[in-house]
C-alpha cells in the first residue's frame, strides 16, 4: 500500500524556518517525481515545488522561490521541504504528492497524497 | 504562467448529471487531472489523462477535453459526491515548468 506521511509542521514566527519531511512507503520511491502542494485555510490548492526522481531537476512556484528548498533522499525514501524566511501567507497545510508523468500521452497527475502537515506562521 | 478557471460553486439534484468545467491555456498542451476533496481530508485523484479513473473511483465520474477547456462529469450524482473539485495541469508557457490548479468548484448535491 502506497503511503506518504508528512511531518515537521508547527507554529513559527515570521522570518523563521521550518523543515518538512515526507516519509514514503509501499512503492519504489526513487522511480517517482515528487511535489509539495499547499492549501491555505479555507482556500484552494497551490503547487509549491517539484523534484525529479533523481533529484537533478527542481522547480518552484514564484511565491516561494529563493526561500524554500526541496530535496529528497532516495536511500531513506524521504522528501523534504526546507522553508526559510517564512511569511504569514505561507500558513497552510502542506501536502506531499507523488506524480505520474506520461509525456507521450500529454498527461501528468498526482496519484497519491499524504494527509498533510499544518504550518502556521504567526507572532 | 497560465491560470485555470473554474466556477466557484455548482449544485445538482440527487441522481442527476452535473458537469464541472476548467478553462486555461495550459490545457491545450496537457490533459487536466481532477481531484475531489472533502472537508478535513487530502485531495483524491478522480480523473486523469484523456478520461481515466484510478482504481476505486466509481464509473459515474468521467472526463473530457476540448481546446482550452476540460470537463468533469458526474452522471447520477450521489450524496457522497458533495465535495470541492479541483482541476490541475502542467504548464510549460513560462520560463520554467509549472503546475497550476484551478480555484476549485464546490459541488452541492441537493
CSV table of C-alpha atoms in Angstrom, one decimal, chain A residues 19-122:
chain,number,residue,atom,x,y,z
A,19,UNK,CA,11.8,21.7,7.7
A,20,UNK,CA,9.0,19.4,6.5
A,21,UNK,CA,9.6,15.8,5.8
A,22,UNK,CA,7.5,13.2,3.9
A,23,UNK,CA,8.2,9.5,4.5
A,24,UNK,CA,7.2,7.3,1.6
A,25,UNK,CA,6.5,3.6,1.6
A,26,UNK,CA,4.8,0.9,-0.5
A,27,UNK,CA,6.4,1.9,-3.7
A,28,UNK,CA,9.9,2.4,-5.3
A,29,UNK,CA,10.4,6.0,-4.2
A,30,UNK,CA,13.4,6.6,-6.4
A,31,UNK,CA,11.3,6.0,-9.5
A,32,UNK,CA,8.9,8.8,-9.0
A,33,UNK,CA,8.8,12.5,-9.3
A,34,UNK,CA,7.5,14.2,-6.1
A,35,UNK,CA,5.8,17.5,-5.3
A,36,UNK,CA,4.8,19.7,-2.5
A,37,UNK,CA,1.3,21.3,-2.7
A,38,UNK,CA,-0.2,23.6,0.0
A,39,UNK,CA,-3.6,24.8,1.0
A,40,UNK,CA,-4.1,27.9,3.0
A,41,UNK,CA,-7.1,27.8,5.5
A,42,UNK,CA,-10.3,28.0,3.5
A,43,UNK,CA,-8.5,28.4,0.2
A,44,UNK,CA,-7.7,26.3,-2.8
A,45,UNK,CA,-4.7,24.1,-3.7
A,46,UNK,CA,-1.4,25.7,-4.7
A,47,UNK,CA,1.5,23.9,-6.2
A,48,UNK,CA,4.7,24.7,-4.3
A,49,UNK,CA,7.6,22.7,-5.7
A,50,UNK,CA,8.7,19.7,-7.9
A,51,UNK,CA,11.7,17.4,-7.8
A,52,UNK,CA,12.5,14.8,-10.3
A,53,UNK,CA,13.1,11.1,-9.4
A,54,UNK,CA,16.9,11.5,-9.3
A,55,UNK,CA,16.7,15.0,-7.7
A,56,UNK,CA,18.5,16.6,-10.6
A,57,UNK,CA,15.6,18.8,-11.7
A,58,UNK,CA,13.8,21.1,-9.4
A,59,UNK,CA,11.1,23.8,-9.9
A,60,UNK,CA,9.5,26.2,-7.5
A,61,UNK,CA,6.4,28.4,-7.6
A,62,UNK,CA,7.3,32.1,-7.9
A,63,UNK,CA,5.7,32.6,-4.4
A,64,UNK,CA,8.4,30.5,-2.7
A,65,UNK,CA,11.4,30.8,-5.0
A,66,UNK,CA,14.5,31.8,-3.1
A,67,UNK,CA,13.0,30.9,0.3
A,68,UNK,CA,12.1,27.2,0.0
A,69,UNK,CA,14.3,24.3,-0.9
A,70,UNK,CA,13.1,20.9,-2.0
A,71,UNK,CA,15.3,17.8,-1.7
A,72,UNK,CA,15.0,14.1,-1.4
A,73,UNK,CA,17.0,11.2,0.0
A,74,UNK,CA,16.1,8.1,-2.1
A,75,UNK,CA,18.1,5.8,0.2
A,76,UNK,CA,15.8,6.9,3.1
A,77,UNK,CA,12.6,7.1,0.9
A,78,UNK,CA,12.1,10.6,2.1
A,79,UNK,CA,11.2,14.0,0.6
A,80,UNK,CA,11.9,17.3,2.3
A,81,UNK,CA,11.0,21.0,2.2
A,82,UNK,CA,13.2,23.5,3.9
A,83,UNK,CA,11.3,26.7,4.4
A,84,UNK,CA,13.1,29.8,5.3
A,85,UNK,CA,12.1,33.5,5.7
A,86,UNK,CA,8.6,32.4,6.4
A,87,UNK,CA,5.7,34.8,6.0
A,88,UNK,CA,2.1,34.9,7.3
A,89,UNK,CA,0.9,34.0,3.8
A,90,UNK,CA,2.9,30.7,3.9
A,91,UNK,CA,0.4,29.5,6.6
A,92,UNK,CA,-1.2,26.4,5.1
A,93,UNK,CA,-1.5,22.6,5.2
A,94,UNK,CA,1.4,21.2,3.2
A,95,UNK,CA,0.9,18.0,1.3
A,96,UNK,CA,3.5,15.8,-0.4
A,97,UNK,CA,2.2,14.2,-3.6
A,98,UNK,CA,3.5,11.5,-5.9
A,99,UNK,CA,3.4,12.5,-9.5
A,100,UNK,CA,3.0,10.2,-12.5
A,101,UNK,CA,4.1,11.6,-15.9
A,102,UNK,CA,3.0,10.2,-19.3
A,103,UNK,CA,4.7,12.6,-21.6
A,104,UNK,CA,3.6,10.8,-24.8
A,105,UNK,CA,0.0,11.0,-23.5
A,106,UNK,CA,0.4,14.7,-22.5
A,107,UNK,CA,-0.6,13.7,-19.1
A,108,UNK,CA,0.7,14.2,-15.6
A,109,UNK,CA,-1.1,13.8,-12.3
A,110,UNK,CA,-0.8,13.4,-8.6
A,111,UNK,CA,-1.9,9.9,-7.8
A,112,UNK,CA,-1.2,9.7,-4.1
A,113,UNK,CA,-1.2,12.4,-1.4
A,114,UNK,CA,-0.2,12.5,2.2
A,115,UNK,CA,-2.5,13.6,4.9
A,116,UNK,CA,-0.8,17.0,5.2
A,117,UNK,CA,1.0,18.9,7.9
A,118,UNK,CA,-0.1,22.3,9.1
A,119,UNK,CA,2.4,25.2,9.1
A,120,UNK,CA,1.3,28.3,10.9
A,121,UNK,CA,3.3,31.5,10.6
A,122,UNK,CA,2.4,33.9,13.3
